[in-house]
N, CA, C and O atoms as a MOPAC input file, in Angstrom:
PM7 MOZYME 1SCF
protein

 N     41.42900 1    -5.19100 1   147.19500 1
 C     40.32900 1    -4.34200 1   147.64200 1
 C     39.22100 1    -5.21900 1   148.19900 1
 O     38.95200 1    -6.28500 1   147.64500 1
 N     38.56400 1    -4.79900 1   149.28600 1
 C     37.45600 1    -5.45000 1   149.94300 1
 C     36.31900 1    -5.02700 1   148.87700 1
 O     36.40400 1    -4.45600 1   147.79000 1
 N     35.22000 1    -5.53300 1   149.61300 1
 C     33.99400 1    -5.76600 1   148.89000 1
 C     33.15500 1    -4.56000 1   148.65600 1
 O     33.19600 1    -3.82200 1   149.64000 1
 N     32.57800 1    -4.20800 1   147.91200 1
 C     31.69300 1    -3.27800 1   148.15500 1
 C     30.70900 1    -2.90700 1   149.21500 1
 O     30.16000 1    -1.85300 1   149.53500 1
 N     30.68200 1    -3.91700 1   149.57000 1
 C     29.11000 1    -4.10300 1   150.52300 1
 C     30.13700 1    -3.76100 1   152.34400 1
 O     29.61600 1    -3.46000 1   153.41800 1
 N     31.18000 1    -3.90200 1   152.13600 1
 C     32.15000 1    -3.47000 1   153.46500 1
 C     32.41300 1    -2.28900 1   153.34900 1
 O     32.05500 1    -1.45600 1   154.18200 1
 N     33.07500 1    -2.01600 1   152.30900 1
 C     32.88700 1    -0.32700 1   152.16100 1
 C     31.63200 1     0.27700 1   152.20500 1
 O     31.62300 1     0.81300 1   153.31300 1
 N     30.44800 1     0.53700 1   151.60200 1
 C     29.39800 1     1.12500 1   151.34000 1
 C     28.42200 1     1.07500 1   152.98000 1
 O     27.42600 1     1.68400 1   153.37100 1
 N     29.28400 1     0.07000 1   153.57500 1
 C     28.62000 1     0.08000 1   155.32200 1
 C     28.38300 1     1.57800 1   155.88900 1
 O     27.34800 1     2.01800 1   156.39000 1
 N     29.35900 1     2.10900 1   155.72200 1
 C     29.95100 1     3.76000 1   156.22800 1
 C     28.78600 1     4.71000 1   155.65700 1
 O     29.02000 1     5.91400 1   155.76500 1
 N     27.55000 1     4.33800 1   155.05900 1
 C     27.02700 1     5.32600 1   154.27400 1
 C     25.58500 1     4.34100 1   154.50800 1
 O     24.81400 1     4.67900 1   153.61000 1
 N     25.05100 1     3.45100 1   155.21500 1
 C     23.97100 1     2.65200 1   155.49000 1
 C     23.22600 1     1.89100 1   154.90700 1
 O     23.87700 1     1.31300 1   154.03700 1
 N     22.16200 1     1.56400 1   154.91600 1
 C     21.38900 1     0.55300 1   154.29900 1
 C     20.66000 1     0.84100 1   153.12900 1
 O     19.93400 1     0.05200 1   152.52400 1
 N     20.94900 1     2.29600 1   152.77700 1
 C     20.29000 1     2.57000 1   151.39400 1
 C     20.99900 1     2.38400 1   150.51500 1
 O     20.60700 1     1.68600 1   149.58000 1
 N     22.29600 1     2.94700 1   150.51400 1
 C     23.83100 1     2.25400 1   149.89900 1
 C     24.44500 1     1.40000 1   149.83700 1
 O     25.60900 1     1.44300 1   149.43700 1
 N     23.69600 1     0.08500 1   150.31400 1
 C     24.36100 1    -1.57400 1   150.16000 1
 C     23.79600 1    -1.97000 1   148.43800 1
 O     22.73600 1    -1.55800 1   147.96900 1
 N     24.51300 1    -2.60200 1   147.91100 1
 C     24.63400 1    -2.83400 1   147.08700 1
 C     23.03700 1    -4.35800 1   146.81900 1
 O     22.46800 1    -5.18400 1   147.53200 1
 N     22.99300 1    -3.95100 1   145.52800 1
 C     21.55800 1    -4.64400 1   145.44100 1
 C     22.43400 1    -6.04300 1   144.10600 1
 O     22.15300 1    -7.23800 1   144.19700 1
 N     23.38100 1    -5.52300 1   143.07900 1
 C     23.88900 1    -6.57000 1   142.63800 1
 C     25.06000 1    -6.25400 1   142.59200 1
 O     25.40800 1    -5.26100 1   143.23100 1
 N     26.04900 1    -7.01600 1   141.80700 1
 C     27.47900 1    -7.39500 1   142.02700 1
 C     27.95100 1    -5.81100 1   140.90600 1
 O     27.69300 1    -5.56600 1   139.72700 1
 N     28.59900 1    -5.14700 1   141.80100 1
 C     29.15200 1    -3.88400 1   140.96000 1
 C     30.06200 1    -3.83400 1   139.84600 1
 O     30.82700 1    -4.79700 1   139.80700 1
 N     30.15900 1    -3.21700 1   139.17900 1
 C     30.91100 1    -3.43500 1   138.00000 1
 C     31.70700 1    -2.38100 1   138.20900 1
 O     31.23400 1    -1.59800 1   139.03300 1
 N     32.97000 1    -2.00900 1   137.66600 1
 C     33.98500 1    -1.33400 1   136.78500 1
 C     33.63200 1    -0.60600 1   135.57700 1
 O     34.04000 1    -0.98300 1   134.47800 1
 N     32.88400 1     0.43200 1   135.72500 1
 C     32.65600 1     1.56300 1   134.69200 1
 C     33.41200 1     2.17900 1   133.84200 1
 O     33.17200 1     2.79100 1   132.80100 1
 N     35.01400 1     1.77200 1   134.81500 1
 C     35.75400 1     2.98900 1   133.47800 1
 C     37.18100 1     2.09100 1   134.31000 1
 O     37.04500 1     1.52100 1   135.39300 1
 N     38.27600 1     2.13100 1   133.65600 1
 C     39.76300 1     1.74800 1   134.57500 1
 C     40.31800 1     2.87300 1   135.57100 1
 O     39.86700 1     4.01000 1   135.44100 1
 N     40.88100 1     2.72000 1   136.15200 1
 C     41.38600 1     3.90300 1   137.07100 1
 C     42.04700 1     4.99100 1   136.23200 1
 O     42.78100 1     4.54100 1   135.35200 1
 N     41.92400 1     6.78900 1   136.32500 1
 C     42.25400 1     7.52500 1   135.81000 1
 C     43.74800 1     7.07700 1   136.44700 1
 O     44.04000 1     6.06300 1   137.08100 1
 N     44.65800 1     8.32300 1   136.00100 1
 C     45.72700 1     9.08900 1   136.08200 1
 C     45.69500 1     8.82000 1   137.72600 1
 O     46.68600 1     8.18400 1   138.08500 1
 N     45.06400 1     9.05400 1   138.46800 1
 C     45.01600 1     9.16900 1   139.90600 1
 C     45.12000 1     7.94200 1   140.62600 1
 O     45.25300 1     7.93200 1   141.85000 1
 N     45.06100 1     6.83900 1   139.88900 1
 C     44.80800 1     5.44400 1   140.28400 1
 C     43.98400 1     4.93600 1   141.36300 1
 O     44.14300 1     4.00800 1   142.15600 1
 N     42.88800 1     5.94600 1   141.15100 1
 C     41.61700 1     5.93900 1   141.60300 1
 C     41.28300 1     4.57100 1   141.46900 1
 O     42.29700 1     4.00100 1   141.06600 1
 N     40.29500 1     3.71600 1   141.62100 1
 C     39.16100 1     2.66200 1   142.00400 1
 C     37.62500 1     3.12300 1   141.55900 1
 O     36.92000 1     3.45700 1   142.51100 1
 N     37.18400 1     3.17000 1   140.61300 1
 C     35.85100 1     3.74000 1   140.47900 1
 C     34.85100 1     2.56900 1   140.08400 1
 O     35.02200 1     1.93000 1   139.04500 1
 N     33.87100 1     2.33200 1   140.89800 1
 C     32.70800 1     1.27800 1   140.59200 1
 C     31.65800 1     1.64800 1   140.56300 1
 O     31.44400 1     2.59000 1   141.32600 1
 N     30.47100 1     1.15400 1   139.72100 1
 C     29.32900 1     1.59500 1   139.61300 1
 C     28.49600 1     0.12900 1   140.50300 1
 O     28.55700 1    -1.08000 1   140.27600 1
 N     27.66600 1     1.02100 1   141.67700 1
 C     26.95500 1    -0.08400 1   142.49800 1
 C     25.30600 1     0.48300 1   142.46000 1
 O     24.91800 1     1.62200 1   142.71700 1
 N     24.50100 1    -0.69600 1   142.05600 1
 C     23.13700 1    -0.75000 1   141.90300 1
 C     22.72800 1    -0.61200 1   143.62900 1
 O     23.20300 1    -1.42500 1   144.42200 1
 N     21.68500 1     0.64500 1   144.15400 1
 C     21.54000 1     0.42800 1   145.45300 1
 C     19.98800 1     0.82100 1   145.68200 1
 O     19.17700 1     0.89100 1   144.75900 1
 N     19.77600 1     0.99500 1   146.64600 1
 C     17.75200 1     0.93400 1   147.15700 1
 C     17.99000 1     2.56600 1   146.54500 1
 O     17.02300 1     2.81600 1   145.82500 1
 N     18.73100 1     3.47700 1   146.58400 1
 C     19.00300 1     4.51300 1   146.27400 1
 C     18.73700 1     5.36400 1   144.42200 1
 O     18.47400 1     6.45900 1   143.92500 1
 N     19.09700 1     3.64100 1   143.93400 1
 C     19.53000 1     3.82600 1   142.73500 1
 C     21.02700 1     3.80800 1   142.26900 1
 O     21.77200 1     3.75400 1   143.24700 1
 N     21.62200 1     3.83400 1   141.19800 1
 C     22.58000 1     3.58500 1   140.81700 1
 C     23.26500 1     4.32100 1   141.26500 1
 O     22.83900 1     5.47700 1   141.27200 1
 N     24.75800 1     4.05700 1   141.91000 1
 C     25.67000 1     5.17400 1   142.29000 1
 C     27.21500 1     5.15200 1   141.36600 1
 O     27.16900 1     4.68500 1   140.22800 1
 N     28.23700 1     5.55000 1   141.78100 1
 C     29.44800 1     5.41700 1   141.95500 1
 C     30.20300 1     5.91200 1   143.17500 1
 O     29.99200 1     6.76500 1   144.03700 1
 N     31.43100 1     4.80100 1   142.83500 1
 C     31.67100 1     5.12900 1   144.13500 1
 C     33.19700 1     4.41900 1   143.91100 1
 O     33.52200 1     3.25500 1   143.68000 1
 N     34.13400 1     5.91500 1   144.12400 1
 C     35.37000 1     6.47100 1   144.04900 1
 C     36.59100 1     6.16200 1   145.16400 1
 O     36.53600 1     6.63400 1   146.29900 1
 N     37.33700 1     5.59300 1   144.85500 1
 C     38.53500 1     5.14300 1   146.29900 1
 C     39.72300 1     5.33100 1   145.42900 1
 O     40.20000 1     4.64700 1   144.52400 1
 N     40.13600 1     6.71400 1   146.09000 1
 C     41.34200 1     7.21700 1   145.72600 1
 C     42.38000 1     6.41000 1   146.79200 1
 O     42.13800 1     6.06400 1   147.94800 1
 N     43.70800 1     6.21700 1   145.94500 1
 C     44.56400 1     5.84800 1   147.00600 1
 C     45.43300 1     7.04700 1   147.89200 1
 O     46.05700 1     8.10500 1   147.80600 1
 N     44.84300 1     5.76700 1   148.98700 1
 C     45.56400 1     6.85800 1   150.75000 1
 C     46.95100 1     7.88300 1   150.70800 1
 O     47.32100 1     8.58000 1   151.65200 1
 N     47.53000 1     7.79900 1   149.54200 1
 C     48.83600 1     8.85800 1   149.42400 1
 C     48.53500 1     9.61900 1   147.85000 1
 O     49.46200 1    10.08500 1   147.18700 1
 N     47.51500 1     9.64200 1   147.52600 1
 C     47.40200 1    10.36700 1   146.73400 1
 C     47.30500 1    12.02400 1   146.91200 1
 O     48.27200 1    12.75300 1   146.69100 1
 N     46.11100 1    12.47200 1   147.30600 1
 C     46.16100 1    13.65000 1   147.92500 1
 C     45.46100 1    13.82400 1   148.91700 1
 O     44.40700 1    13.21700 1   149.10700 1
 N     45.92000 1    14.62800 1   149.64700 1
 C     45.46000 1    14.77300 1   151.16900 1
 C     43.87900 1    15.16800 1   151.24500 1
 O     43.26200 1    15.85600 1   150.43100 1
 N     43.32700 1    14.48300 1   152.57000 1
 C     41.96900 1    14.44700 1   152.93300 1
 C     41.45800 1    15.93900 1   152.53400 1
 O     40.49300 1    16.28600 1   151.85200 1
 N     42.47400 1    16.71000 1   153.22100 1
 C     41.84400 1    18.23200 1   152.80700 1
 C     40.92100 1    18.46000 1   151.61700 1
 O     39.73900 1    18.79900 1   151.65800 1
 N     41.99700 1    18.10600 1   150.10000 1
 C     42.10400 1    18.27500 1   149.05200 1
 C     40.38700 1    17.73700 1   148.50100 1
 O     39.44900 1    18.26000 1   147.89900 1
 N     40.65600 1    16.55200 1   149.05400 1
 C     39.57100 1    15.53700 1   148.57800 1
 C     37.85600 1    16.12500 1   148.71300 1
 O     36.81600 1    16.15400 1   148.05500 1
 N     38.63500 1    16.71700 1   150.59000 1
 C     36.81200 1    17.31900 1   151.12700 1
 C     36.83700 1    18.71600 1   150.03900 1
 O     35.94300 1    18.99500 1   149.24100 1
 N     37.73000 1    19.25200 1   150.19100 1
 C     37.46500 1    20.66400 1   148.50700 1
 C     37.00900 1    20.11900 1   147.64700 1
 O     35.95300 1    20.63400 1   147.28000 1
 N     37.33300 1    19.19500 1   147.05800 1
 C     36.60900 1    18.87600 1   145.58800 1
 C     35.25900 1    18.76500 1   146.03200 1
 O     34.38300 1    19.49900 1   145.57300 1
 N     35.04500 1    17.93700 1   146.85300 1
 C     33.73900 1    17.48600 1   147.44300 1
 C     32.78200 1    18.94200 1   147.85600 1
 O     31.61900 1    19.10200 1   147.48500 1
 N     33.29100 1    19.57900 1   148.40200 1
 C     32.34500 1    21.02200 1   148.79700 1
 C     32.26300 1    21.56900 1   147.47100 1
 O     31.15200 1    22.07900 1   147.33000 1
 N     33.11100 1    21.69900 1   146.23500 1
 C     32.74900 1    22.29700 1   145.10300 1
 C     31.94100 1    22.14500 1   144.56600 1
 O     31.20400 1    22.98300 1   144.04500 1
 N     31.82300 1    20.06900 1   144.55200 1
 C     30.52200 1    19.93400 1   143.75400 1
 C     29.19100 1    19.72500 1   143.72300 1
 O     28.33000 1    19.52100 1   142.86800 1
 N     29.29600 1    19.88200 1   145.44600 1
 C     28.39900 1    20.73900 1   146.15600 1
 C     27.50800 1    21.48500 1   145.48200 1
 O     26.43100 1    21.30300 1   144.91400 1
 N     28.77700 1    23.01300 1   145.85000 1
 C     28.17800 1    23.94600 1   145.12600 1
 C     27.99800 1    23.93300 1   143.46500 1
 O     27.13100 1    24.63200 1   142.94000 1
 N     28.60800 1    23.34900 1   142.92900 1
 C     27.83700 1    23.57700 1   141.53000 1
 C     26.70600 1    23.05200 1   141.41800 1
 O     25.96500 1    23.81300 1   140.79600 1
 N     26.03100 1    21.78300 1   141.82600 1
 C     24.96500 1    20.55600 1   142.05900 1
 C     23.90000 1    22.57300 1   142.53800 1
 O     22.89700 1    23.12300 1   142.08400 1
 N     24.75600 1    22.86800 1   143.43700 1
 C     23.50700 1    23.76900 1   144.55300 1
 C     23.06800 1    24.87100 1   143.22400 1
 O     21.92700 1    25.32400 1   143.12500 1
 N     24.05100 1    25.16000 1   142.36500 1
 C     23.93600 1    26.33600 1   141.64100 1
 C     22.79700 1    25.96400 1   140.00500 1
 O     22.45800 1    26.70000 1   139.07800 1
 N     22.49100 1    24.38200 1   140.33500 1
 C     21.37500 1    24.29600 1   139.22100 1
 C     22.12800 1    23.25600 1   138.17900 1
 O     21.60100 1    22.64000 1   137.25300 1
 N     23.12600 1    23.24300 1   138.47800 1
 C     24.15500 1    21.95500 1   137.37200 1
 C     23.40200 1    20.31800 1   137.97300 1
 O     23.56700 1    19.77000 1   139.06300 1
 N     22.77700 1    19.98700 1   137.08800 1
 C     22.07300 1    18.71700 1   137.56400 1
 C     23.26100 1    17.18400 1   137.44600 1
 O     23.28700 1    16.25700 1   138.25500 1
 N     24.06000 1    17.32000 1   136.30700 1
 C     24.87300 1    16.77700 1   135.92600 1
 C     25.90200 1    16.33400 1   136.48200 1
 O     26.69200 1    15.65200 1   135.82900 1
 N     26.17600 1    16.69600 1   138.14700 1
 C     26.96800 1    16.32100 1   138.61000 1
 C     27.17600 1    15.44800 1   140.00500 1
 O     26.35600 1    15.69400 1   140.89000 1
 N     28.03900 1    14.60300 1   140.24700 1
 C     27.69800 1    13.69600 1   141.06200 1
 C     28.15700 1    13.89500 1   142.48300 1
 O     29.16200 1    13.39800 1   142.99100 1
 N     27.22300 1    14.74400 1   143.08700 1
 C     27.50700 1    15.03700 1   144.50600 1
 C     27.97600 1    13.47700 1   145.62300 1
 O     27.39100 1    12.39300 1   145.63100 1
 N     28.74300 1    13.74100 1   146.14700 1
 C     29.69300 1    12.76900 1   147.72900 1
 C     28.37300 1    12.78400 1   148.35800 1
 O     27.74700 1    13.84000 1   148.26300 1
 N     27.82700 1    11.79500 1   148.99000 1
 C     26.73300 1    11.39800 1   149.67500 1
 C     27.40500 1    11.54000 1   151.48900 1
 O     28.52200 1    11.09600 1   151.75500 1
 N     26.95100 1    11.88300 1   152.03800 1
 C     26.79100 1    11.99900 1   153.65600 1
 C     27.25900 1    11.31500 1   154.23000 1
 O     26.31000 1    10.54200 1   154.10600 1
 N     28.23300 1    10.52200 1   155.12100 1
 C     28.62700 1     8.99900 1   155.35700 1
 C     27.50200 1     9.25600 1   157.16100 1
 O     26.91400 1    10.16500 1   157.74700 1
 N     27.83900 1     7.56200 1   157.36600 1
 C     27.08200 1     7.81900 1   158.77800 1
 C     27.79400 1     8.49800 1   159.85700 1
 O     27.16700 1     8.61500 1   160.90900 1
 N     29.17400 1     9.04400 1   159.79800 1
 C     29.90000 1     9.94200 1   160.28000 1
 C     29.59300 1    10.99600 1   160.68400 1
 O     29.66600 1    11.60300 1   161.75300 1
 N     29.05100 1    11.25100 1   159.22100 1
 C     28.96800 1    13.00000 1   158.86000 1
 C     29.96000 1    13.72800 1   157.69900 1
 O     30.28200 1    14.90000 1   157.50300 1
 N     30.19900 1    12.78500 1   157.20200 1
 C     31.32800 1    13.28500 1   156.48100 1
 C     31.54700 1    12.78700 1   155.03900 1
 O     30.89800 1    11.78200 1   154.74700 1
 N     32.19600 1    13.20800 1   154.26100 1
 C     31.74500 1    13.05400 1   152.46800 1
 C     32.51700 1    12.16700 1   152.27100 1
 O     32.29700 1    11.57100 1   151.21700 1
 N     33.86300 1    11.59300 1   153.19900 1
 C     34.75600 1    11.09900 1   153.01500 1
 C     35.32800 1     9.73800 1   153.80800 1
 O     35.19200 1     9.87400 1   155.02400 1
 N     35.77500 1     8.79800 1   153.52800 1
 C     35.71300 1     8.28300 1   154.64600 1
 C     37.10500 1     6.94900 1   153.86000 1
 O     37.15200 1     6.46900 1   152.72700 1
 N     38.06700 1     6.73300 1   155.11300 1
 C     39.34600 1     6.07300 1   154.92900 1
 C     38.88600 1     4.31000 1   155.15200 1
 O     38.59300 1     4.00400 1   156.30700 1
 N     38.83500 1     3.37900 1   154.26100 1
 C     38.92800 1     2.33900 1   154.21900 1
 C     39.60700 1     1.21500 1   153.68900 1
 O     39.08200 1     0.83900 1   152.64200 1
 N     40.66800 1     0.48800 1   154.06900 1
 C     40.95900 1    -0.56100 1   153.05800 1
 C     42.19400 1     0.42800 1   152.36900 1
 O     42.48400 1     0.02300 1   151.24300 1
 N     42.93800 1     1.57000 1   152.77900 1
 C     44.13000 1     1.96700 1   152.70100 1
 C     43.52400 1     3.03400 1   151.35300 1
 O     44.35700 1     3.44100 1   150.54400 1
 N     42.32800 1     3.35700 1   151.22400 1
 C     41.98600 1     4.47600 1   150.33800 1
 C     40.74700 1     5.53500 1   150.81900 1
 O     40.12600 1     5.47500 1   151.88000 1
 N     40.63500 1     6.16200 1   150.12300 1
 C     39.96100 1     7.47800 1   150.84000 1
 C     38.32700 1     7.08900 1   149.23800 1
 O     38.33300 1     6.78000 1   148.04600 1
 N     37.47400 1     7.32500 1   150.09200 1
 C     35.90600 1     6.66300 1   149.75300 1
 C     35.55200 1     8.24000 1   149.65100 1
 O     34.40400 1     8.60000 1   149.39100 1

């Protein structure tokens, strides 16, 4: 896996990483990639499912759900940030961000 600071490009200069990210938890069941990166933003995470796991579709659904729950007053949950695309999602390094 590339660096954080190559990935987190796709999402701009508020999302570059301020120190060296850590490994919050091991990869679920999904053999996900999950890191926690310190940014001008504040602390994030930031999720890289692998590219044959489930389809982009799938991924942007989860992503619009938690959306809407975030929209419905659930503070607790960690909304997909905007990429400079436009998009919640974004293919790098053979995984989906």
């Amino acid at each position: 896996m590339g660096t954080a600071t190559e990935i987190l490009r796709h999402w701009g200069d508020r999302y570059q990483p301020q120190a060296t990210p850590t490994c919050p938890a091991s990869g679920g069941f999904s053999g996900a990639v999950v890191l926690r990166v310190e940014t001008l933003s504040g602390p994030i995470a930031v999720r890289g499912w692998p590219g044959d796991t489930l389809p982009p579709t799938r991924l942007l659904g989860l992503h619009r759900l938690l959306a809407h729950i975030a929209s419905s007053g659930v503070a607790q949950v960690a909304v997909p940030v905007v990429s400079r695309d436009g998009t919640t999602l974004v293919r790098d390094q053979g995984r989906w961000w």
